[in-house]
Amino acid sequence: MSGSSINSLNINSVNSSNQNTAQPTNIIYTGVAGTGKTYRLLQLAKEYTHQLSATDSHELLAQLLHALSWREVVCLVFLDLRAQQQDLVKVPEIVAHEFFIAKAAQNERDKNLSNTAWSVLQTHSPASSQTVMYKNRSAQPYFDKDNSGAWYLLKASIPLLDSLAQQLAEFRQVQQDHQPIINQRYSMVSFHQAYGYEEFVEGIRPVMSANQKSGQGSQMHYDIQDGAFLRLCQRAAKDPEHRYAMLIDEINRGNVSRVFGELLSLIEPDKRAGQAHAMQVNLAYSGRVFSVPSNVDIYATMNTQDHSLAPLDMALRRRFRFIDCPPQPELLPIIQISDNVSISSDGSDKSDMHEATETIDLAKVLSGLNHRISQTLGQDAQLGHAFLLSVTSLEQLQSVLVEQIIPQLAQAAGGQVALLQYLFNDEQQSTAAQFIHDDQVTGQQSDIAQAHHDVSHSSLFASQNAFSGSTLHMGGYRINPDLIAKTGEFIHATVYQRLY
């Protein structure tokens, strides 16, 4: 069974039970690098995806309108009518449009809809308007009214609506072609040191808008904008029949308390909307009352080798289930290498070429390395199976060792030559068969010069010179030049079999 099928089964079993209960799920997948944690998130994303039929107008409209404000919905109505050669629109036409009706249904509104339309139009009219007398205007105008009472889009605002126009075109195209579309009920983000509350929940962001007076040029103002998690929660609250998922890669690279802010308590399963101990808060920037819906699940990954935020585990332990993702060497293949051997038959001068096949069991290679790594550097320094998962040839194995595995282990070992040689079973081997060389023993100037010559003329590095002297000779060790050049002892399976 392949790695993808095993992981899919695990994820499906978790998510299937998840779909049949109202209890929210908070899970963090932990493990060393290369154990398929991010892959699990990508598989989970498929479980929070479904197909919408073009004939299902309700769901199709819901997907189009779910994240749009009333102002954006009114703009969408104008764009749709403009496509039908209607530039002037009166309020009853706006309120009767399918987009406006659908948005009102999403918000569970059935009264005072004309007042809502009037408020949007007047708030987003220009201060220079001769027909609209209104005090509380937005910084960015979109609409104006003529003397007959009909409204129209301002020319200067049309370029600001390119994204909405694109969404509208795609919506109408799907309807016309009767093609299904994919509804993604998830949002995926990657945390990093600069990621904050403003990107995740809400924040004040600069917005470029057209000049109100001249209609040309642009000016900057600031608006409160919703972040990725808040937008997802808003969608989920309007669609209680489906589950939604927030997928966070590398959660321990961000300052979780700062990113979640006051929502850190609200994500606990029993404090979600509708649960026994439901909580709500006023958001920091907008002051809006907010609670996390019960149909939002949160999944994240955590690299246990990254200790940059040690208190993270304590902060999230009671809010998340932690699922360990160990290396899975059983997923790795056995690769075969062949040597052409000349064998003389019946003592004549003629000889037949026979192909001798040897094998390298990558599962045993990874298990052997990880056993010695655990003994010396600890379990958190182990290698994940993803390093070798796509290796199908000796050449690929050599490249992965040189470019990924040895540099990572050298960093974990602090460049200690004796430790690195122990990890690769080099101690009792001839210099020619050692993966790691000690500069103090083999690093004479002539050898270094020859190694540079071999690297620069090898087929792999001739064009790109991927390794410089400083890369190969850091921390008192250097990688065997024959391994880099893929020659010498490293063309034989026995060199790699000793890593078992």
Short mmCIF file of N, CA and C in Angstrom, two decimals, residues 300-424:
data_model
loop_
_atom_site.label_atom_id
_atom_site.label_comp_id
_atom_site.label_asym_id
_atom_site.label_seq_id
_atom_site.Cartn_x
_atom_site.Cartn_y
_atom_site.Cartn_z
N ALA A 300 -3.79 21.59 12.32
CA ALA A 300 -2.51 22.29 12.17
C ALA A 300 -1.37 21.28 12.18
N THR A 301 -0.21 21.73 11.73
CA THR A 301 1.00 20.91 11.80
C THR A 301 2.02 21.60 12.69
N MET A 302 2.86 20.80 13.33
CA MET A 302 3.91 21.34 14.19
C MET A 302 5.17 20.52 14.00
N ASN A 303 6.26 21.18 13.64
CA ASN A 303 7.55 20.52 13.47
C ASN A 303 8.24 20.46 14.83
N THR A 304 8.42 19.26 15.37
CA THR A 304 9.01 19.13 16.71
C THR A 304 10.49 19.48 16.73
N GLN A 305 11.12 19.60 15.56
CA GLN A 305 12.53 20.00 15.52
C GLN A 305 12.71 21.50 15.70
N ASP A 306 11.63 22.25 15.55
CA ASP A 306 11.69 23.71 15.69
C ASP A 306 11.31 24.09 17.11
N HIS A 307 12.28 24.50 17.89
CA HIS A 307 12.04 24.85 19.29
C HIS A 307 12.02 26.36 19.49
N SER A 308 11.72 27.11 18.42
CA SER A 308 11.77 28.57 18.52
C SER A 308 10.69 29.11 19.45
N LEU A 309 9.59 28.32 19.61
CA LEU A 309 8.51 28.77 20.48
C LEU A 309 8.14 27.65 21.44
N ALA A 310 8.99 27.40 22.41
CA ALA A 310 8.81 26.29 23.33
C ALA A 310 7.50 26.32 24.10
N PRO A 311 6.98 27.50 24.52
CA PRO A 311 5.74 27.52 25.31
C PRO A 311 4.49 27.17 24.51
N LEU A 312 4.62 27.02 23.20
CA LEU A 312 3.44 26.78 22.36
C LEU A 312 2.68 25.54 22.80
N ASP A 313 3.40 24.46 23.08
CA ASP A 313 2.76 23.21 23.42
C ASP A 313 1.88 23.37 24.66
N MET A 314 2.36 24.10 25.66
CA MET A 314 1.60 24.30 26.88
C MET A 314 0.35 25.15 26.62
N ALA A 315 0.46 26.15 25.73
CA ALA A 315 -0.66 27.04 25.47
C ALA A 315 -1.81 26.33 24.75
N LEU A 316 -1.47 25.34 23.93
CA LEU A 316 -2.50 24.71 23.11
C LEU A 316 -2.88 23.31 23.55
N ARG A 317 -2.18 22.77 24.55
CA ARG A 317 -2.39 21.36 24.91
C ARG A 317 -3.85 21.05 25.24
N ARG A 318 -4.54 21.90 25.99
CA ARG A 318 -5.92 21.58 26.37
C ARG A 318 -6.93 22.03 25.32
N ARG A 319 -6.47 22.72 24.29
CA ARG A 319 -7.39 23.16 23.23
C ARG A 319 -7.31 22.28 21.99
N PHE A 320 -6.24 21.49 21.88
CA PHE A 320 -6.04 20.64 20.70
C PHE A 320 -5.70 19.22 21.12
N ARG A 321 -6.09 18.28 20.29
CA ARG A 321 -5.55 16.92 20.38
C ARG A 321 -4.25 16.89 19.59
N PHE A 322 -3.23 16.24 20.13
CA PHE A 322 -1.95 16.13 19.45
C PHE A 322 -1.80 14.72 18.91
N ILE A 323 -1.57 14.60 17.61
CA ILE A 323 -1.39 13.30 16.96
C ILE A 323 0.03 13.23 16.42
N ASP A 324 0.79 12.25 16.91
CA ASP A 324 2.19 12.09 16.50
C ASP A 324 2.25 11.48 15.10
N CYS A 325 3.14 12.02 14.29
CA CYS A 325 3.37 11.50 12.94
C CYS A 325 4.82 11.01 12.86
N PRO A 326 5.08 9.76 13.21
CA PRO A 326 6.45 9.25 13.19
C PRO A 326 6.91 8.95 11.77
N PRO A 327 8.23 8.78 11.57
CA PRO A 327 8.70 8.32 10.26
C PRO A 327 8.09 6.95 9.93
N GLN A 328 7.78 6.74 8.67
CA GLN A 328 7.19 5.48 8.23
C GLN A 328 8.08 4.83 7.17
N PRO A 329 9.15 4.20 7.58
CA PRO A 329 10.07 3.59 6.61
C PRO A 329 9.41 2.51 5.76
N GLU A 330 8.34 1.90 6.27
CA GLU A 330 7.67 0.84 5.52
C GLU A 330 7.07 1.33 4.21
N LEU A 331 6.95 2.64 4.05
CA LEU A 331 6.40 3.19 2.81
C LEU A 331 7.45 3.29 1.70
N LEU A 332 8.72 3.07 2.06
CA LEU A 332 9.80 3.32 1.10
C LEU A 332 10.04 2.10 0.21
N PRO A 333 10.47 2.34 -1.02
CA PRO A 333 10.68 1.24 -1.98
C PRO A 333 12.07 0.60 -1.84
N ILE A 334 12.24 -0.48 -2.54
CA ILE A 334 13.56 -1.10 -2.74
C ILE A 334 14.02 -0.72 -4.14
N ILE A 335 15.21 -0.14 -4.24
CA ILE A 335 15.72 0.24 -5.56
C ILE A 335 16.75 -0.78 -6.02
N GLN A 336 16.86 -0.93 -7.32
CA GLN A 336 17.79 -1.90 -7.90
C GLN A 336 18.85 -1.17 -8.71
N ILE A 337 20.08 -1.64 -8.60
CA ILE A 337 21.16 -1.11 -9.43
C ILE A 337 21.80 -2.27 -10.17
N SER A 338 22.30 -2.01 -11.33
CA SER A 338 22.84 -3.06 -12.19
C SER A 338 24.27 -2.75 -12.59
N ASP A 339 25.11 -3.80 -12.62
CA ASP A 339 26.47 -3.70 -13.12
C ASP A 339 26.62 -4.65 -14.29
N ASN A 340 27.26 -4.18 -15.37
CA ASN A 340 27.58 -5.05 -16.48
C ASN A 340 28.88 -5.78 -16.17
N VAL A 341 28.84 -7.14 -16.11
CA VAL A 341 30.01 -7.94 -15.75
C VAL A 341 30.39 -8.81 -16.93
N SER A 342 31.67 -8.76 -17.31
CA SER A 342 32.16 -9.55 -18.44
C SER A 342 32.60 -10.92 -17.93
N ILE A 343 31.97 -11.98 -18.45
CA ILE A 343 32.28 -13.34 -18.00
C ILE A 343 32.73 -14.15 -19.22
N SER A 344 33.92 -14.75 -19.11
CA SER A 344 34.45 -15.55 -20.21
C SER A 344 33.76 -16.90 -20.23
N SER A 345 33.37 -17.36 -21.43
CA SER A 345 32.73 -18.67 -21.54
C SER A 345 33.65 -19.64 -22.27
N ASP A 346 33.77 -20.84 -21.82
CA ASP A 346 34.57 -21.96 -22.34
C ASP A 346 36.00 -21.59 -22.70
N GLY A 347 36.56 -20.61 -22.02
CA GLY A 347 37.98 -20.31 -22.19
C GLY A 347 38.33 -19.62 -23.48
N SER A 348 37.34 -19.28 -24.31
CA SER A 348 37.64 -18.63 -25.58
C SER A 348 37.85 -17.15 -25.39
N ASP A 349 38.26 -16.47 -26.44
CA ASP A 349 38.47 -15.03 -26.36
C ASP A 349 37.15 -14.28 -26.29
N LYS A 350 36.07 -14.90 -26.74
CA LYS A 350 34.77 -14.24 -26.72
C LYS A 350 34.22 -14.22 -25.29
N SER A 351 33.55 -13.21 -24.96
CA SER A 351 32.96 -13.12 -23.63
C SER A 351 31.54 -12.56 -23.75
N ASP A 352 30.65 -13.01 -22.87
CA ASP A 352 29.26 -12.52 -22.83
C ASP A 352 29.11 -11.50 -21.72
N MET A 353 28.31 -10.46 -21.96
CA MET A 353 28.04 -9.42 -20.96
C MET A 353 26.79 -9.82 -20.18
N HIS A 354 26.96 -10.01 -18.89
CA HIS A 354 25.83 -10.36 -18.03
C HIS A 354 25.56 -9.19 -17.09
N GLU A 355 24.32 -9.02 -16.71
CA GLU A 355 23.93 -7.91 -15.83
C GLU A 355 23.68 -8.45 -14.42
N ALA A 356 24.51 -8.00 -13.49
CA ALA A 356 24.33 -8.39 -12.09
C ALA A 356 23.50 -7.32 -11.39
N THR A 357 22.41 -7.73 -10.75
CA THR A 357 21.50 -6.78 -10.11
C THR A 357 21.66 -6.85 -8.60
N GLU A 358 21.81 -5.67 -7.99
CA GLU A 358 21.87 -5.56 -6.54
C GLU A 358 20.74 -4.64 -6.08
N THR A 359 20.36 -4.78 -4.84
CA THR A 359 19.26 -3.98 -4.32
C THR A 359 19.69 -3.16 -3.11
N ILE A 360 19.00 -2.01 -2.93
CA ILE A 360 19.17 -1.18 -1.75
C ILE A 360 17.79 -0.98 -1.16
N ASP A 361 17.58 -1.48 0.05
CA ASP A 361 16.30 -1.37 0.73
C ASP A 361 16.26 -0.03 1.46
N LEU A 362 15.52 0.93 0.91
CA LEU A 362 15.50 2.28 1.49
C LEU A 362 14.85 2.29 2.87
N ALA A 363 13.93 1.36 3.13
CA ALA A 363 13.33 1.27 4.46
C ALA A 363 14.40 0.94 5.50
N LYS A 364 15.30 0.03 5.15
CA LYS A 364 16.38 -0.34 6.08
C LYS A 364 17.41 0.78 6.20
N VAL A 365 17.65 1.51 5.11
CA VAL A 365 18.56 2.65 5.16
C VAL A 365 18.04 3.68 6.16
N LEU A 366 16.75 4.05 6.03
CA LEU A 366 16.17 5.06 6.93
C LEU A 366 16.12 4.55 8.36
N SER A 367 15.74 3.29 8.56
CA SER A 367 15.65 2.74 9.91
C SER A 367 17.01 2.71 10.58
N GLY A 368 18.03 2.31 9.82
CA GLY A 368 19.39 2.27 10.38
C GLY A 368 19.89 3.64 10.77
N LEU A 369 19.70 4.61 9.88
CA LEU A 369 20.12 5.98 10.19
C LEU A 369 19.37 6.51 11.41
N ASN A 370 18.06 6.32 11.44
CA ASN A 370 17.26 6.86 12.55
C ASN A 370 17.58 6.17 13.87
N HIS A 371 17.96 4.90 13.83
CA HIS A 371 18.35 4.21 15.06
C HIS A 371 19.58 4.87 15.67
N ARG A 372 20.58 5.13 14.83
CA ARG A 372 21.81 5.76 15.33
C ARG A 372 21.58 7.24 15.69
N ILE A 373 20.70 7.90 14.93
CA ILE A 373 20.37 9.30 15.25
C ILE A 373 19.69 9.38 16.62
N SER A 374 18.74 8.46 16.88
CA SER A 374 18.02 8.47 18.16
C SER A 374 18.97 8.22 19.32
N GLN A 375 19.95 7.35 19.11
CA GLN A 375 20.91 7.03 20.16
C GLN A 375 21.78 8.23 20.53
N THR A 376 22.10 9.05 19.54
CA THR A 376 23.08 10.12 19.76
C THR A 376 22.47 11.51 19.84
N LEU A 377 21.52 11.81 18.97
CA LEU A 377 20.98 13.17 18.87
C LEU A 377 19.56 13.28 19.43
N GLY A 378 18.94 12.14 19.70
CA GLY A 378 17.57 12.16 20.20
C GLY A 378 16.55 11.95 19.10
N GLN A 379 15.33 11.58 19.49
CA GLN A 379 14.30 11.25 18.51
C GLN A 379 13.87 12.44 17.67
N ASP A 380 13.96 13.65 18.21
CA ASP A 380 13.53 14.83 17.46
C ASP A 380 14.46 15.17 16.31
N ALA A 381 15.60 14.50 16.22
CA ALA A 381 16.54 14.74 15.12
C ALA A 381 16.38 13.72 14.00
N GLN A 382 15.42 12.79 14.15
CA GLN A 382 15.25 11.74 13.14
C GLN A 382 14.89 12.32 11.78
N LEU A 383 15.08 11.50 10.76
CA LEU A 383 14.73 11.86 9.38
C LEU A 383 13.34 11.32 9.05
N GLY A 384 12.54 12.11 8.37
CA GLY A 384 11.23 11.65 7.92
C GLY A 384 11.33 10.84 6.64
N HIS A 385 10.34 10.01 6.39
CA HIS A 385 10.36 9.16 5.20
C HIS A 385 10.23 9.94 3.90
N ALA A 386 9.72 11.19 3.99
CA ALA A 386 9.52 11.97 2.76
C ALA A 386 10.85 12.27 2.05
N PHE A 387 11.97 12.26 2.79
CA PHE A 387 13.25 12.49 2.14
C PHE A 387 13.52 11.46 1.05
N LEU A 388 13.07 10.22 1.27
CA LEU A 388 13.39 9.12 0.36
C LEU A 388 12.18 8.58 -0.39
N LEU A 389 11.02 9.18 -0.17
CA LEU A 389 9.78 8.63 -0.72
C LEU A 389 9.76 8.61 -2.24
N SER A 390 10.37 9.61 -2.86
CA SER A 390 10.35 9.69 -4.33
C SER A 390 11.61 9.13 -4.98
N VAL A 391 12.48 8.53 -4.19
CA VAL A 391 13.73 7.98 -4.73
C VAL A 391 13.44 6.65 -5.43
N THR A 392 13.83 6.57 -6.69
CA THR A 392 13.62 5.33 -7.45
C THR A 392 14.89 4.82 -8.12
N SER A 393 16.00 5.53 -7.93
CA SER A 393 17.25 5.12 -8.57
C SER A 393 18.43 5.46 -7.67
N LEU A 394 19.58 4.85 -7.96
CA LEU A 394 20.79 5.12 -7.20
C LEU A 394 21.20 6.58 -7.34
N GLU A 395 21.07 7.13 -8.53
CA GLU A 395 21.45 8.53 -8.74
C GLU A 395 20.62 9.47 -7.88
N GLN A 396 19.31 9.19 -7.75
CA GLN A 396 18.46 10.03 -6.91
C GLN A 396 18.84 9.89 -5.44
N LEU A 397 19.17 8.67 -5.01
CA LEU A 397 19.60 8.45 -3.63
C LEU A 397 20.86 9.24 -3.33
N GLN A 398 21.82 9.21 -4.25
CA GLN A 398 23.06 9.96 -4.05
C GLN A 398 22.79 11.46 -3.92
N SER A 399 21.90 11.99 -4.77
CA SER A 399 21.59 13.41 -4.73
C SER A 399 20.92 13.80 -3.42
N VAL A 400 19.97 12.97 -2.94
CA VAL A 400 19.27 13.26 -1.69
C VAL A 400 20.25 13.26 -0.51
N LEU A 401 21.18 12.31 -0.50
CA LEU A 401 22.17 12.26 0.57
C LEU A 401 23.03 13.52 0.59
N VAL A 402 23.50 13.94 -0.59
CA VAL A 402 24.41 15.09 -0.68
C VAL A 402 23.69 16.41 -0.42
N GLU A 403 22.51 16.55 -0.97
CA GLU A 403 21.84 17.86 -0.95
C GLU A 403 20.93 18.06 0.25
N GLN A 404 20.43 16.99 0.86
CA GLN A 404 19.45 17.14 1.92
C GLN A 404 19.85 16.46 3.23
N ILE A 405 20.09 15.14 3.19
CA ILE A 405 20.26 14.39 4.42
C ILE A 405 21.55 14.75 5.16
N ILE A 406 22.68 14.72 4.47
CA ILE A 406 23.94 15.02 5.15
C ILE A 406 23.97 16.46 5.68
N PRO A 407 23.56 17.49 4.89
CA PRO A 407 23.54 18.85 5.46
C PRO A 407 22.65 18.97 6.69
N GLN A 408 21.49 18.30 6.69
CA GLN A 408 20.60 18.41 7.86
C GLN A 408 21.23 17.75 9.08
N LEU A 409 21.82 16.56 8.90
CA LEU A 409 22.43 15.88 10.02
C LEU A 409 23.68 16.61 10.50
N ALA A 410 24.42 17.23 9.59
CA ALA A 410 25.60 18.00 9.98
C ALA A 410 25.20 19.18 10.86
N GLN A 411 24.07 19.82 10.52
CA GLN A 411 23.59 20.93 11.35
C GLN A 411 23.15 20.43 12.72
N ALA A 412 22.43 19.30 12.74
CA ALA A 412 21.97 18.75 14.02
C ALA A 412 23.15 18.31 14.89
N ALA A 413 24.22 17.83 14.25
CA ALA A 413 25.39 17.35 14.98
C ALA A 413 26.40 18.45 15.26
N GLY A 414 26.09 19.66 14.85
CA GLY A 414 27.03 20.76 15.08
C GLY A 414 28.32 20.59 14.31
N GLY A 415 28.29 19.84 13.22
CA GLY A 415 29.48 19.65 12.40
C GLY A 415 30.52 18.71 13.01
N GLN A 416 30.17 17.98 14.06
CA GLN A 416 31.12 17.06 14.70
C GLN A 416 31.40 15.87 13.78
N VAL A 417 32.64 15.77 13.34
CA VAL A 417 32.99 14.76 12.35
C VAL A 417 32.82 13.35 12.89
N ALA A 418 33.29 13.12 14.12
CA ALA A 418 33.21 11.77 14.69
C ALA A 418 31.76 11.30 14.79
N LEU A 419 30.86 12.21 15.18
CA LEU A 419 29.44 11.87 15.30
C LEU A 419 28.83 11.59 13.94
N LEU A 420 29.17 12.40 12.96
CA LEU A 420 28.65 12.18 11.61
C LEU A 420 29.14 10.85 11.04
N GLN A 421 30.40 10.54 11.28
CA GLN A 421 30.93 9.28 10.78
C GLN A 421 30.28 8.08 11.47
N TYR A 422 29.93 8.25 12.74
CA TYR A 422 29.21 7.17 13.43
C TYR A 422 27.83 6.96 12.80
N LEU A 423 27.15 8.06 12.50
CA LEU A 423 25.81 7.95 11.91
C LEU A 423 25.84 7.20 10.58
N PHE A 424 26.94 7.35 9.83
CA PHE A 424 27.03 6.72 8.51
C PHE A 424 27.92 5.48 8.53
#
